[in-house]
Amino acid sequence: METKIWSVDKNNEVEHSYPQLQEAARLLRENEVVAFPTETVYGLGANARSDEAVAKIFQAKGRPSDNPLIVHIANRNQLEELVKDIPNLVDKLINHFWPGPLTLVLRKKDHILSEKVTAELSTVAVRMPDHPIALAIIEASGLPIAAPSANTSGKPSPTLASHVIADLDGKIAGVVDGGPTGVGLESTVLDCTEEIPVILRPGGVTREELEEICGQVHIDKALVQENEAPRSPGMKYTHYAPKAPLTVVKGSLGFIQELVSIQQEQGKRVGILTTIEHEAEYSADVIVACGSVDKLETVASQLYDTLRKFDEAAVDIIYSEAFPDKGIGQAIMNRLLKAAGQQVIIEE
Ligand code: TXA
Ligand code: MG
């Protein structure tokens, strides 16, 4: 299949009348899959009501079918069509964080969506993305749009259209290129089916921000303890793995440099994932500065592109600095540790 690429400038007014977005929406109505930017990462969209359309997402990504998808909507009416009820707390969260990088898991109505979207769960994950292109396409399609990240399963999520094309060219009907996404990590997934909400996946909205609005928030035990089964099915898969083994190092720059030197003495090509503050301090084969440690948002927005850069650089082993486990740092460390298969070295 030929994958169409439409370039749309998100800074100019994104009108529904833009022919490119109309064409993307028409393909969605015809049960084709189309990738588009959101404020977190690029999504691979399909008609969430259609088994045929949703099957194409799983096929293009090579995604395990027991991993449910997030349904993307453009307005509040669409939410009411999908879920049984909207508790007060959820209402508050929506007013505060939507459109934005917060996915809410709620009890779903029966027979509204393809069962493939929800992997036969009684709940559905819903979000309203804060991106003019995503909103315009969803609105123009008139459909709830199921959309996982638009990468091959197991690869870093795409933050540029070129990442989508590298993974899915020839396998999907089209890509809307709207430039780099903003946040760079996926949305926070929050289970709202119990009295106290539970973070199933840390993401663009931080725990601290959530607690300001709704008081106490729990974190799924599986995110902090190794042998708990995660309640967000997607969290059990190894994700975002770069080709070379990656190890996160909690230690001084001198300690990291020592690890690098030991590997180099054995003839290995070594990569370091660091920040602009520290990049000049190291000597290694490939040094990539991933944002600024003083501005963790910049680390989040560049992390996936950085992981892809190491694949292109053909290194044998990668060491990464660790990041503070606060604010957006929680999502950064969650993704980094997954990319590392939980491999950590701690300086004594
Ligand atoms: O930022 C994002 O959320 C991006 C953009 C494209 O919107 N989408 C995204 O989708 O990251 P995906 O499919 O890569 O991740 C969806 C996550 C998975 O961890 C999945 O297990 C979880 O949401 N999920 C979906 N439905 C669920 C449900 N009913 N209950 C619990 N977890 C659910
Ligand atoms: Mg994903």
Coordinates of C-alpha atoms and ligand atoms in Angstrom, one line a residue:
M1 CA 0.0 0.0 0.0
E2 CA 1.2 3.5 -0.8
T3 CA 1.4 5.6 2.4
K4 CA 0.2 9.2 1.7
I5 CA 2.0 12.0 3.5
W6 CA 0.2 15.3 4.2
S7 CA 2.2 18.3 5.6
V8 CA 0.1 20.6 7.7
D9 CA 1.4 23.6 9.6
K10 CA -0.2 23.4 13.1
N11 CA 0.7 27.1 13.7
N12 CA -1.5 28.3 10.9
E13 CA -5.2 28.0 11.5
V14 CA -6.1 24.3 11.2
E15 CA -9.6 24.5 9.6
H16 CA -11.7 21.5 9.1
S17 CA -11.8 22.6 5.5
Y18 CA -8.2 21.8 4.9
P19 CA -8.3 19.3 2.1
Q20 CA -5.5 17.2 3.7
L21 CA -7.4 16.8 7.0
Q22 CA -10.6 16.1 5.2
E23 CA -8.9 13.4 3.2
A24 CA -7.5 11.9 6.4
A25 CA -10.9 11.9 8.0
R26 CA -12.5 10.3 4.9
L27 CA -10.0 7.5 5.0
L28 CA -10.8 7.0 8.7
R29 CA -14.5 6.7 7.8
E30 CA -13.6 4.2 5.2
N31 CA -12.0 2.1 8.0
E32 CA -8.4 2.8 6.9
V33 CA -5.6 3.7 9.5
V34 CA -4.0 7.1 9.5
A35 CA -1.3 8.5 11.7
F36 CA -1.5 12.1 13.1
P37 CA 0.3 14.2 15.6
T38 CA -1.0 14.7 19.2
E39 CA 0.6 16.8 21.9
T40 CA 2.2 13.7 23.4
V41 CA 3.4 11.4 20.5
Y42 CA 2.1 10.5 17.0
G43 CA -1.0 8.3 17.1
L44 CA -2.1 5.6 14.7
G45 CA -5.9 6.3 14.3
A46 CA -8.8 4.1 13.2
N47 CA -12.5 4.0 13.6
A48 CA -13.0 2.6 17.1
R49 CA -16.5 1.2 16.2
S50 CA -15.2 -1.1 13.5
D51 CA -13.5 -4.5 14.1
E52 CA -12.1 -4.3 10.6
A53 CA -10.5 -0.9 11.1
V54 CA -9.1 -1.7 14.6
A55 CA -7.6 -5.0 13.4
K56 CA -5.6 -3.0 10.9
I57 CA -3.9 -1.0 13.8
F58 CA -2.8 -4.3 15.5
Q59 CA -1.6 -5.6 12.2
A60 CA 0.4 -2.5 11.2
K61 CA 2.1 -2.2 14.6
G62 CA 2.5 -6.0 15.3
R63 CA 0.8 -5.3 18.6
P64 CA -0.4 -8.1 21.0
S65 CA -4.2 -8.2 20.8
D66 CA -4.7 -8.3 24.6
N67 CA -3.3 -4.7 24.9
P68 CA -6.3 -2.3 24.7
L69 CA -6.3 1.0 22.9
I70 CA -7.1 4.6 24.0
V71 CA -10.1 6.1 22.4
H72 CA -9.6 9.7 21.3
I73 CA -12.4 12.2 21.2
A74 CA -12.9 15.8 20.2
N75 CA -15.8 16.9 22.4
R76 CA -17.6 16.1 25.6
N77 CA -20.7 14.6 23.8
Q78 CA -18.5 11.9 22.4
L79 CA -17.5 10.9 26.0
E80 CA -21.1 10.6 27.0
E81 CA -21.8 8.2 24.2
L82 CA -19.0 5.9 25.4
V83 CA -19.2 5.6 29.1
K84 CA -21.8 4.6 31.7
D85 CA -21.4 7.5 34.0
I86 CA -19.2 10.5 34.7
P87 CA -18.5 10.7 38.5
N88 CA -18.0 14.2 40.0
L89 CA -14.3 13.7 40.4
V90 CA -13.9 12.7 36.7
D91 CA -15.9 15.8 35.8
K92 CA -13.4 17.9 37.7
L93 CA -10.4 16.2 36.1
I94 CA -11.9 16.8 32.6
N95 CA -12.6 20.5 33.3
H96 CA -9.0 20.9 34.5
F97 CA -6.9 18.7 32.2
W98 CA -8.8 18.3 28.9
P99 CA -7.9 18.7 26.2
G100 CA -4.5 17.4 27.4
P101 CA -2.3 14.4 28.1
L102 CA -4.6 12.6 30.6
T103 CA -6.3 9.4 29.7
L104 CA -9.2 8.3 31.9
V105 CA -10.2 4.7 32.4
L106 CA -14.0 4.5 32.9
R107 CA -16.8 2.0 32.8
K108 CA -17.9 1.6 29.2
K109 CA -21.3 1.2 27.7
D110 CA -21.9 -2.0 25.9
H111 CA -21.9 -2.5 22.1
I112 CA -20.7 1.0 21.3
L113 CA -17.1 0.1 20.4
S114 CA -15.3 -2.7 18.7
E115 CA -14.4 -5.3 21.4
K116 CA -10.9 -5.3 19.9
V117 CA -10.4 -1.7 21.2
T118 CA -11.0 -2.7 24.9
A119 CA -9.6 -6.2 24.7
E120 CA -12.8 -7.4 26.2
L121 CA -12.5 -5.4 29.4
S122 CA -15.5 -3.7 30.9
T123 CA -13.7 -0.4 30.9
V124 CA -12.5 2.0 28.2
A125 CA -9.6 4.4 28.2
V126 CA -10.5 7.8 26.8
R127 CA -8.7 11.1 26.1
M128 CA -9.1 14.4 24.3
P129 CA -5.8 15.4 22.8
D130 CA -4.6 19.0 23.0
H131 CA -3.5 19.3 19.4
P132 CA -5.3 21.3 16.7
I133 CA -4.6 18.7 14.0
A134 CA -5.7 15.7 16.0
L135 CA -8.9 17.5 17.2
A136 CA -9.7 18.7 13.6
I137 CA -9.3 15.1 12.2
I138 CA -11.4 13.5 14.9
E139 CA -14.1 16.2 14.6
A140 CA -14.2 15.9 10.8
S141 CA -14.4 12.1 11.0
G142 CA -17.4 12.2 13.4
L143 CA -16.0 9.0 15.0
P144 CA -14.4 7.9 18.2
I145 CA -10.8 7.2 17.1
A146 CA -8.8 4.4 18.6
A147 CA -5.1 5.4 18.5
P148 CA -2.1 3.8 20.0
S149 CA 1.3 5.4 19.5
A150 CA 2.2 5.1 15.8
N151 CA 5.3 3.0 16.1
T152 CA 6.1 -0.7 15.5
S153 CA 5.4 -2.5 18.8
G154 CA 8.6 -2.5 20.9
K155 CA 10.1 0.6 19.3
P156 CA 10.2 4.1 20.9
S157 CA 7.0 6.0 20.3
P158 CA 7.2 8.5 17.4
T159 CA 7.7 12.2 18.2
L160 CA 8.3 13.1 14.5
A161 CA 6.5 12.1 11.3
S162 CA 9.8 10.7 10.1
H163 CA 9.7 8.2 13.0
V164 CA 6.3 7.0 11.9
I165 CA 7.5 6.7 8.3
A166 CA 10.6 4.7 9.4
D167 CA 8.4 2.2 11.1
L168 CA 5.1 2.1 9.1
D169 CA 5.7 3.2 5.6
G170 CA 3.7 1.0 3.2
K171 CA 1.6 -0.5 6.0
I172 CA -0.8 2.4 6.6
A173 CA -3.0 4.7 4.5
G174 CA -1.4 7.9 5.5
V175 CA 0.5 10.2 7.9
V176 CA -0.3 13.8 8.7
D177 CA 3.1 15.5 9.3
G178 CA 2.4 18.3 11.7
G179 CA 6.0 18.7 12.9
P180 CA 7.4 17.6 16.3
T181 CA 4.9 16.7 19.1
G182 CA 5.1 18.7 22.3
V183 CA 5.3 16.6 25.5
G184 CA 7.2 13.8 23.9
L185 CA 6.0 11.1 26.3
E186 CA 2.6 9.4 26.3
S187 CA -0.4 10.6 28.3
T188 CA -0.9 9.6 32.0
V189 CA -3.4 6.7 32.2
L190 CA -5.6 7.2 35.3
D191 CA -8.1 4.5 36.4
C192 CA -11.2 6.3 37.6
T193 CA -13.3 3.2 38.3
E194 CA -12.7 3.2 42.1
E195 CA -13.1 5.9 44.7
I196 CA -9.5 6.9 44.7
P197 CA -8.0 7.2 41.2
V198 CA -5.0 5.0 40.3
I199 CA -2.1 6.0 38.0
L200 CA -1.6 3.0 35.7
R201 CA 1.0 4.7 33.5
P202 CA 2.8 7.9 34.5
G203 CA 2.8 10.5 31.7
G204 CA 2.3 14.1 30.5
V205 CA 0.2 15.1 33.6
T206 CA 2.2 14.6 36.8
R207 CA 1.0 12.9 40.0
E208 CA 1.5 16.3 41.8
E209 CA -0.7 18.1 39.3
L210 CA -3.4 15.4 39.7
E211 CA -3.3 15.5 43.5
E212 CA -3.8 19.3 43.4
I213 CA -7.2 18.7 41.7
C214 CA -8.5 15.5 43.2
G215 CA -6.6 15.0 46.5
Q216 CA -5.3 11.5 47.0
V217 CA -4.1 9.5 44.0
H218 CA -2.7 6.0 44.1
I219 CA 0.0 4.5 41.9
D220 CA -0.5 1.0 40.5
K221 CA 1.7 -1.3 42.6
A222 CA 3.1 -2.9 39.5
L223 CA 4.9 0.4 38.7
V224 CA 6.8 0.3 42.0
Q225 CA 7.0 -3.4 42.8
E226 CA 8.5 -6.0 40.4
N227 CA 6.3 -9.0 40.8
E228 CA 2.9 -7.3 40.7
A229 CA 0.8 -7.8 37.6
P230 CA 0.1 -4.4 36.0
R231 CA -3.6 -3.4 35.6
S232 CA -2.8 -1.5 32.5
P233 CA -2.1 -4.5 30.1
G234 CA 0.3 -2.5 28.0
M235 CA 2.7 -1.9 30.9
K236 CA 3.7 -5.6 31.1
Y237 CA 5.5 -5.5 27.7
T238 CA 9.1 -4.4 27.2
H239 CA 8.8 -1.2 25.3
Y240 CA 11.0 1.3 23.7
A241 CA 14.0 -1.0 23.6
P242 CA 17.0 0.4 21.7
K243 CA 19.0 -2.2 19.7
A244 CA 22.1 -1.9 22.0
P245 CA 21.6 -2.9 25.7
L246 CA 20.9 0.2 27.8
T247 CA 21.8 0.5 31.5
V248 CA 20.7 3.4 33.7
V249 CA 23.4 4.5 36.1
K250 CA 22.6 6.2 39.4
G251 CA 26.0 7.7 40.2
S252 CA 28.5 10.5 39.7
L253 CA 29.8 11.5 36.2
G254 CA 33.2 10.1 37.2
F255 CA 31.6 6.7 38.0
I256 CA 29.8 6.7 34.6
Q257 CA 33.0 7.6 32.8
E258 CA 34.8 4.7 34.5
L259 CA 32.1 2.2 33.2
V260 CA 32.5 3.6 29.7
S261 CA 36.3 3.3 29.8
I262 CA 36.1 -0.4 30.9
Q263 CA 33.9 -1.2 28.0
Q264 CA 36.1 0.7 25.5
E265 CA 39.1 -1.2 26.7
Q266 CA 37.3 -4.3 25.6
G267 CA 36.8 -2.8 22.1
K268 CA 33.2 -1.8 22.5
R269 CA 31.6 1.3 21.0
V270 CA 29.9 3.0 23.9
G271 CA 27.1 5.6 23.9
I272 CA 26.1 8.0 26.7
L273 CA 22.7 9.5 27.2
T274 CA 23.2 12.7 29.1
T275 CA 22.1 16.4 29.2
I276 CA 23.4 19.6 27.8
E277 CA 24.9 20.4 31.2
H278 CA 27.1 17.3 31.3
E279 CA 27.8 16.4 27.6
A280 CA 31.3 18.1 27.5
E281 CA 32.4 16.2 30.7
Y282 CA 32.5 12.7 29.0
S283 CA 34.7 10.9 26.6
A284 CA 32.8 8.2 24.7
D285 CA 32.1 7.0 21.1
V286 CA 28.6 8.6 20.9
I287 CA 27.4 11.2 23.4
V288 CA 23.8 12.5 23.0
A289 CA 22.5 15.4 25.1
C290 CA 18.8 14.8 25.7
G291 CA 17.6 18.2 26.9
S292 CA 18.5 20.0 30.1
V293 CA 18.5 18.5 33.6
D294 CA 17.2 21.9 34.9
K295 CA 14.2 21.6 32.5
L296 CA 13.0 18.1 32.6
E297 CA 10.2 18.9 30.0
T298 CA 13.0 19.2 27.4
V299 CA 14.3 15.7 28.4
A300 CA 10.8 14.3 28.0
S301 CA 10.3 15.8 24.6
Q302 CA 13.7 14.5 23.2
L303 CA 13.9 11.1 24.9
Y304 CA 12.4 8.9 22.2
D305 CA 14.3 10.7 19.4
T306 CA 17.5 10.2 21.4
L307 CA 16.8 6.4 21.8
R308 CA 16.3 6.2 18.0
K309 CA 19.6 8.1 17.5
F310 CA 21.5 5.4 19.3
D311 CA 20.1 2.8 16.9
E312 CA 21.4 4.8 14.0
A313 CA 24.8 5.4 15.6
A314 CA 25.4 1.6 15.9
V315 CA 26.8 1.5 19.4
D316 CA 27.4 -1.8 21.3
I317 CA 26.3 -0.6 24.7
I318 CA 24.6 2.5 26.1
Y319 CA 24.8 4.1 29.6
S320 CA 22.3 6.7 30.6
E321 CA 22.3 9.1 33.5
A322 CA 19.3 8.8 35.9
F323 CA 16.8 11.7 36.2
P324 CA 15.1 13.0 39.4
D325 CA 12.0 10.9 40.1
K326 CA 9.7 13.9 40.6
G327 CA 7.1 15.7 38.4
I328 CA 7.6 14.7 34.7
G329 CA 10.8 12.9 35.9
Q330 CA 8.5 10.0 37.0
A331 CA 7.4 9.4 33.5
I332 CA 10.9 9.9 32.1
M333 CA 12.3 7.3 34.5
N334 CA 9.4 4.9 33.9
R335 CA 10.2 4.9 30.1
L336 CA 14.0 4.9 30.5
L337 CA 13.9 1.9 32.9
K338 CA 11.6 0.1 30.5
A339 CA 14.0 0.8 27.6
A340 CA 16.7 -0.5 29.9
G341 CA 14.8 -3.7 30.7
Q342 CA 15.1 -2.4 34.4
Q343 CA 18.9 -2.7 34.2
V344 CA 20.3 -0.2 36.8
I345 CA 23.8 0.2 38.2
I346 CA 24.0 2.1 41.5
E347 CA 27.3 3.6 42.7
E348 CA 28.1 2.4 46.1
Ligands
TXA1 O1 -0.3 9.8 24.7 C1 -0.9 8.8 24.4 O2 -1.7 8.2 25.2 C2 -0.7 8.2 23.0 C3 -1.3 9.2 22.0 C4 -1.3 8.6 20.6 O3 -2.6 9.6 22.4 N1 -1.3 6.9 22.9 C5 -0.8 5.8 23.5 O4 -1.5 4.6 23.3 O5 0.2 5.8 24.2 P1 -0.9 3.2 23.6 O6 -1.8 2.3 22.9 O7 0.5 3.1 23.1 O8 -1.0 3.0 25.1 C6 -2.3 2.8 25.7 C7 -2.1 2.4 27.2 C8 -1.6 1.0 27.3 O9 -0.7 0.9 28.4 C9 -2.9 0.2 27.6 O10 -2.7 -1.0 28.3 C10 -3.6 1.2 28.4 O11 -3.4 2.5 27.8 N2 -5.1 1.0 28.4 C11 -5.9 1.1 27.3 N3 -7.2 0.8 27.7 C12 -7.2 0.4 29.0 C13 -8.2 0.0 29.9 N4 -9.4 -0.2 29.6 N5 -7.8 -0.3 31.2 C14 -6.4 -0.1 31.6 N6 -5.5 0.3 30.7 C15 -5.8 0.5 29.5
MG2 MG 2.6 2.8 22.7

